[in-house]
PDB file of C-alpha atoms in Angstrom:
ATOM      1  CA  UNK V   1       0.000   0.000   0.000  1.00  0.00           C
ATOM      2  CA  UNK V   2       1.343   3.612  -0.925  1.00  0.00           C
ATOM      3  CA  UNK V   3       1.545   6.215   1.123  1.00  0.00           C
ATOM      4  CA  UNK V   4      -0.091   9.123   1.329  1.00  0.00           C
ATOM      5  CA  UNK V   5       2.559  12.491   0.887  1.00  0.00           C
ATOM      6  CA  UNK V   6       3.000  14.473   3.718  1.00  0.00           C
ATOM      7  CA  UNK V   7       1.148  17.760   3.476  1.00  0.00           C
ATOM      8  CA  UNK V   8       4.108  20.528   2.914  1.00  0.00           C
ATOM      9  CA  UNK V   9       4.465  22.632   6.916  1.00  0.00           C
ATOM     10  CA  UNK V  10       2.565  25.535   6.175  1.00  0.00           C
ATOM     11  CA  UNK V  11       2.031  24.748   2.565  1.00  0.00           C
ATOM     12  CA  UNK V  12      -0.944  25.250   0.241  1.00  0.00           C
ATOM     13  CA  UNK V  13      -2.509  22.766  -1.702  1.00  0.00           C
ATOM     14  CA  UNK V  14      -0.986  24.904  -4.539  1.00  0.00           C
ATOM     15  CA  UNK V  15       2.051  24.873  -3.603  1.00  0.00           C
ATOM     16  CA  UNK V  16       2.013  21.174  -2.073  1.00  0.00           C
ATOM     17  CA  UNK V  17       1.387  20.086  -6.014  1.00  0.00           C
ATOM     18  CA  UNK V  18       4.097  21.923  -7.197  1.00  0.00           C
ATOM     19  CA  UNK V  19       6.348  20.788  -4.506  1.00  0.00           C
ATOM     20  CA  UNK V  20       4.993  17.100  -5.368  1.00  0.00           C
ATOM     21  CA  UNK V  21       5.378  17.611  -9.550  1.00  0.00           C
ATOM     22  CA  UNK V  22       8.977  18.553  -8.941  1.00  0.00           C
ATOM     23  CA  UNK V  23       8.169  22.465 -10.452  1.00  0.00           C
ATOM     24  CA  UNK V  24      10.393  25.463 -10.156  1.00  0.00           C
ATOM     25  CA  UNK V  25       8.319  27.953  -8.836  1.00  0.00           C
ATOM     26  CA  UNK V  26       9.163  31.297  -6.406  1.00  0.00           C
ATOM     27  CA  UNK V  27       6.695  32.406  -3.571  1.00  0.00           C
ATOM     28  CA  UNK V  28       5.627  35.878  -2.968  1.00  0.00           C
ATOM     29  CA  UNK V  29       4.160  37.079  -0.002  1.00  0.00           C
ATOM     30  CA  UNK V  30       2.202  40.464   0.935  1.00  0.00           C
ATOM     31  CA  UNK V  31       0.281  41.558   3.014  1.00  0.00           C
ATOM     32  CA  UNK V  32      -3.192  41.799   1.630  1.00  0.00           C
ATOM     33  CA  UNK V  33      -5.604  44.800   2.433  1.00  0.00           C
ATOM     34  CA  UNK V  34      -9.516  43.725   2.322  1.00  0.00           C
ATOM     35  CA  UNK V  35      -9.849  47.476   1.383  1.00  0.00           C
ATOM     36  CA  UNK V  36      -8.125  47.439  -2.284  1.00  0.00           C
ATOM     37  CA  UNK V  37     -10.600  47.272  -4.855  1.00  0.00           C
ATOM     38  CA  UNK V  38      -8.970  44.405  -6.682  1.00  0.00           C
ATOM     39  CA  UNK V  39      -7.080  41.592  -5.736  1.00  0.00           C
ATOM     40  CA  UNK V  40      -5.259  41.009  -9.082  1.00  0.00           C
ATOM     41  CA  UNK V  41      -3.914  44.505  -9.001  1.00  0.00           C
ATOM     42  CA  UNK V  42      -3.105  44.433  -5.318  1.00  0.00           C
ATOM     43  CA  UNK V  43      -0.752  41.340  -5.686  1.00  0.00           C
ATOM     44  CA  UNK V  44       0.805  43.291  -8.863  1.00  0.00           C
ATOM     45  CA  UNK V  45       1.645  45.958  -6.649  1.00  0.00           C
ATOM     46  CA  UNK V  46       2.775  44.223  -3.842  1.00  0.00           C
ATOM     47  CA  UNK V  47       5.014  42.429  -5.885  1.00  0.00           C
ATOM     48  CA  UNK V  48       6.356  45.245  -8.016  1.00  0.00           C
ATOM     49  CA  UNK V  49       5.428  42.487 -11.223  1.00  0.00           C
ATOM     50  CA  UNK V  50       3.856  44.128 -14.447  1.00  0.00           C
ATOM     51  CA  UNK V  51       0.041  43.380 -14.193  1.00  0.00           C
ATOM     52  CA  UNK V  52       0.577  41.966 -17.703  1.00  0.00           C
ATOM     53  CA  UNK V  53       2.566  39.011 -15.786  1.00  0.00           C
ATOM     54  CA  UNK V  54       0.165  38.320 -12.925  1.00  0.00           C
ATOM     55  CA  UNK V  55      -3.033  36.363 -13.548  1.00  0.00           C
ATOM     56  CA  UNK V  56      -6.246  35.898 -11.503  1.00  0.00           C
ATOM     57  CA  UNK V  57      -8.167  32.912 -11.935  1.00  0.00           C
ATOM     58  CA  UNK V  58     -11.725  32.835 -12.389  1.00  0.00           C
ATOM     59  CA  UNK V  59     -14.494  30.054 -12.871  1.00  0.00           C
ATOM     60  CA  UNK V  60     -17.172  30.245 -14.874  1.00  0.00           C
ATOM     61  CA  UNK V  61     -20.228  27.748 -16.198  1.00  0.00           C
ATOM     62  CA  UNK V  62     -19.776  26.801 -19.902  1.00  0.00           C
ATOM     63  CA  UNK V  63     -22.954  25.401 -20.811  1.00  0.00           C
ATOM     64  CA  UNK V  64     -23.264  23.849 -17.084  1.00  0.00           C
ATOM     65  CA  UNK V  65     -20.388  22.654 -16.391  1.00  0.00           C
ATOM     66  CA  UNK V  66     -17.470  24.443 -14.071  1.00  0.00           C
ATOM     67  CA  UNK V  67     -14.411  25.803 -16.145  1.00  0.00           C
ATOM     68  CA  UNK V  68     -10.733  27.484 -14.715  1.00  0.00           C
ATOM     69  CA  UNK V  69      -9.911  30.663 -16.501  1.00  0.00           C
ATOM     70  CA  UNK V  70      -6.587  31.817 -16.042  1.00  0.00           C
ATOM     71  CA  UNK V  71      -6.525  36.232 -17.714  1.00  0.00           C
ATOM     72  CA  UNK V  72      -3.998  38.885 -16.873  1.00  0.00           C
ATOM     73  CA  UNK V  73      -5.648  40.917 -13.885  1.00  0.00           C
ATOM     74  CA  UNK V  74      -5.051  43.904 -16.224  1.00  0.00           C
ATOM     75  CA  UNK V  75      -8.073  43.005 -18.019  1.00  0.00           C
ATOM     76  CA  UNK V  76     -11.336  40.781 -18.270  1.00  0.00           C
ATOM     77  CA  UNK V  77     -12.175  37.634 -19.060  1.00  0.00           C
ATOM     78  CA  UNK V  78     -14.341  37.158 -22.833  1.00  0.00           C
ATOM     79  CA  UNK V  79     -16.976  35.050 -22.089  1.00  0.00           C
ATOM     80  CA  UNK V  80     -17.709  33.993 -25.304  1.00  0.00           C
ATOM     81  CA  UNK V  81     -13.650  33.694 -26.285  1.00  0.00           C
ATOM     82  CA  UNK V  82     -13.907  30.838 -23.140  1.00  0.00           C
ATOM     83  CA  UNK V  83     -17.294  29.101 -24.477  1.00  0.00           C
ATOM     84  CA  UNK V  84     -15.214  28.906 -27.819  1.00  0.00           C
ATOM     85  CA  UNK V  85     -11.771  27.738 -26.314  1.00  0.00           C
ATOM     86  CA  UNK V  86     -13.669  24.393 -24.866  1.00  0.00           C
ATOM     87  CA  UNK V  87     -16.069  23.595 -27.299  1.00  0.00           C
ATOM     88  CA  UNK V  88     -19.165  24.837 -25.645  1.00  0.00           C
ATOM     89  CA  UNK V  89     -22.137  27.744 -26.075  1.00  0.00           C
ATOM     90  CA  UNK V  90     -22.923  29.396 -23.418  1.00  0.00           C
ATOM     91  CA  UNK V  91     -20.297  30.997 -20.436  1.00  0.00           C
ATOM     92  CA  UNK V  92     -21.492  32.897 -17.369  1.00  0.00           C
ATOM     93  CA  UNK V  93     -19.464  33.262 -14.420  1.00  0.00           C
ATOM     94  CA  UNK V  94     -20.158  30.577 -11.973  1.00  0.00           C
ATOM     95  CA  UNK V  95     -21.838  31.359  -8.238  1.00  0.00           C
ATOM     96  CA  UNK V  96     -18.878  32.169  -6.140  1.00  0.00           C
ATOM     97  CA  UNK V  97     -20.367  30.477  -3.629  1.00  0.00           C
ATOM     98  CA  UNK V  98     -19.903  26.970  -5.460  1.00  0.00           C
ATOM     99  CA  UNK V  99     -16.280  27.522  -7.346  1.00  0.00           C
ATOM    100  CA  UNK V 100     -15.470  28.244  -3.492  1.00  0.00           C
ATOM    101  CA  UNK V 101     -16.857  24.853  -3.039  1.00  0.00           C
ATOM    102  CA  UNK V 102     -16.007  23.061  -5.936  1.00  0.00           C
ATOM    103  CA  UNK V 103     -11.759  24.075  -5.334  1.00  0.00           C
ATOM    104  CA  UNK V 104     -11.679  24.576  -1.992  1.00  0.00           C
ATOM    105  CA  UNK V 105     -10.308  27.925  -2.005  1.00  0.00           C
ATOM    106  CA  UNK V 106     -11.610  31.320  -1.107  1.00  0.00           C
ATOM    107  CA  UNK V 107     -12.572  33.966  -3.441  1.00  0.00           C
ATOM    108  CA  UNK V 108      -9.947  36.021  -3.890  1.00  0.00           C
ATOM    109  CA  UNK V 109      -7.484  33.310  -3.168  1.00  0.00           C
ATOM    110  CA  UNK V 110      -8.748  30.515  -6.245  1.00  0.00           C
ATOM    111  CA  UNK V 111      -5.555  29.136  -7.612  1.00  0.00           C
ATOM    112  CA  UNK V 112      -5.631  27.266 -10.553  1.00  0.00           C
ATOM    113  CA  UNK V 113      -3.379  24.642  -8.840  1.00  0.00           C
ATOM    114  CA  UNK V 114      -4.101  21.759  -6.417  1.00  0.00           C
ATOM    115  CA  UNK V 115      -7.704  22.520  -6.801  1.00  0.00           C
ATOM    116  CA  UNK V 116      -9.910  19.752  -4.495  1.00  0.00           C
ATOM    117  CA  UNK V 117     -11.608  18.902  -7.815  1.00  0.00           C
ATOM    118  CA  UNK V 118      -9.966  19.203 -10.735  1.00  0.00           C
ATOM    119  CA  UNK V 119     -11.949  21.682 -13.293  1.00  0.00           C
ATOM    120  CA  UNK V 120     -11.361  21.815 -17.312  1.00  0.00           C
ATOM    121  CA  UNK V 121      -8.890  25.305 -17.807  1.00  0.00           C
ATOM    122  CA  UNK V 122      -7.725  27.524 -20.129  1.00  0.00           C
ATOM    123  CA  UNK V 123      -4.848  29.811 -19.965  1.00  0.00           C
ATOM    124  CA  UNK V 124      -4.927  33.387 -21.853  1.00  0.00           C
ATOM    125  CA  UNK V 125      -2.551  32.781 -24.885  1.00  0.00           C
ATOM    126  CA  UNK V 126      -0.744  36.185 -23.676  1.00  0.00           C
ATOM    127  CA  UNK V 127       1.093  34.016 -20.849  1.00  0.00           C
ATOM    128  CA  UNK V 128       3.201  32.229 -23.453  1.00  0.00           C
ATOM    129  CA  UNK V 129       4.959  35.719 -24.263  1.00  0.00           C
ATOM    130  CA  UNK V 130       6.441  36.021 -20.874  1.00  0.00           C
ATOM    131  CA  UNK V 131       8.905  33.617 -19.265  1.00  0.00           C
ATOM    132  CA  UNK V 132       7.189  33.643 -15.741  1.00  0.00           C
ATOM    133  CA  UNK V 133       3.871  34.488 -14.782  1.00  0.00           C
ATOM    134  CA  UNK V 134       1.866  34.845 -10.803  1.00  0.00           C
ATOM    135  CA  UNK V 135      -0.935  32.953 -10.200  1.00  0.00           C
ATOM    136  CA  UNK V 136      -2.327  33.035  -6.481  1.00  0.00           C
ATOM    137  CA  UNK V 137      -0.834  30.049  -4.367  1.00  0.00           C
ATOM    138  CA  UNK V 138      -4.400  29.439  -2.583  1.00  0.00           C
ATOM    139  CA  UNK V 139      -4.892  32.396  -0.232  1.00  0.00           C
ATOM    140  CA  UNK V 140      -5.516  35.719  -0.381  1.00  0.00           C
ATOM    141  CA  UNK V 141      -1.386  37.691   0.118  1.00  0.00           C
ATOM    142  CA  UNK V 142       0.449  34.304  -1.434  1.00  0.00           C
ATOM    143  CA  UNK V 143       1.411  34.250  -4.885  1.00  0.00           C
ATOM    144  CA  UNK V 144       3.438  31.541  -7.096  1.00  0.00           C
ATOM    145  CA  UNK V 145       5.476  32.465  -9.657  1.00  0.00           C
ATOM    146  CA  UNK V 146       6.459  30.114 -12.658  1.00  0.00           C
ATOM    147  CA  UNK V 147       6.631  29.350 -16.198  1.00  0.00           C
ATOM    148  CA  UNK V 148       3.538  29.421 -18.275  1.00  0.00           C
ATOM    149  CA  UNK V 149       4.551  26.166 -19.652  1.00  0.00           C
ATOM    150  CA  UNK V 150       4.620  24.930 -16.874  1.00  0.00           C
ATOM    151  CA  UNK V 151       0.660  26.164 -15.453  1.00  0.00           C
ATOM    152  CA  UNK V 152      -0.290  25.011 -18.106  1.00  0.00           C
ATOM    153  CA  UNK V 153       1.348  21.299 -17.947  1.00  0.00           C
ATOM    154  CA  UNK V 154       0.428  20.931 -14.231  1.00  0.00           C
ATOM    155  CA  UNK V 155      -3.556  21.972 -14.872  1.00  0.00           C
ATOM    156  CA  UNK V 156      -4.226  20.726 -18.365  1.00  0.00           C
ATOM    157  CA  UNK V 157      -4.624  24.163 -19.814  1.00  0.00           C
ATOM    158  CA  UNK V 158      -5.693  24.753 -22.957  1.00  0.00           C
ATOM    159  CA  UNK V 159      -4.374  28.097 -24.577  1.00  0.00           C
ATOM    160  CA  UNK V 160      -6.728  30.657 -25.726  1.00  0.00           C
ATOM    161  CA  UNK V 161      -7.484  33.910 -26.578  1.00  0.00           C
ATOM    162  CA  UNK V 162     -10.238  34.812 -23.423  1.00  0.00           C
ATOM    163  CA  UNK V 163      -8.707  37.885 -21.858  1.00  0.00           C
ATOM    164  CA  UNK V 164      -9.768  41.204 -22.985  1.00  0.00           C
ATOM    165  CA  UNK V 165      -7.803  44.175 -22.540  1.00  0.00           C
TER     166      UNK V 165
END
């Protein structure tokens, strides 16, 4: 019988999967304030990192079913660029409530990594024109930093056009 890994000491469930898959990745910390109007940009500033570079990770419904979409917090996610990028008709952003649920993370916090249930995703194509790009590492103040190749390995991205500037 195998066993089960050790949860990483103070680790996230993000950053316990790239830990486990053997990924280069950097941490960055800050402290978040529950006053700034946007979380995206706040962890851009914090870090100092172009917004173009750091990504926020939303899930939507595409045609019912739950779907990880990964756009530069400098802009928006297309709705009907993400229906397109998996095949489906219909996107609407899903209940936050339930994509809370569904990846055990808080709004805010969603990482596209070590999500409890793994959800269909695509990455905004503009991630494979920089060598590293932020995603949150599952809370709200924790980044990861790492190669867009490498998201996109780890989650089973797809790359598509869905962000809008």
């Amino acid at each position: 019988m195998a066993k089960k890994p050790k949860k990483q000491q103070g680790g996230t469930p993000a950053t316990v999967a790239l830990t486990e898959a053997g990924t280069a990745f950097t941490v960055h910390a800050y402290t978040h304030d529950p006053a700034h109007p946007s979380y995206g940009e706040e962890a851009a500033e914090a870090m100092g990192v172009a917004p173009e570079r750091v990504f926020k990770t939303l899930v939507a419904e595409v045609d019912g079913e739950l779907t990880v979409a990964v756009v530069p917090v400098a802009g928006s996610l297309d709705l009907k660029a993400l229906a397109a990028a998996v095949g489906g008709k219909r996107a609407a952003m899903a209940d936050p409530a339930l994509a809370e649920r569904t990846t055990g993370y808080v709004r805010g916090g969603i990482s596209p990594l070590g999500q409890r249930k793994r959800l269909r995703t695509v990455l905004d194509a503009s991630a494979a024109g920089h060598p590293t790009v932020c995603v949150s590492a599952g809370r709200r103040g924790l980044e990861v930093e790492l190669s867009p190749g490498d998201l996109a390995a780890l989650t089973g991205a797809v790359l598509a056009e869905i962000g809008r500037v």
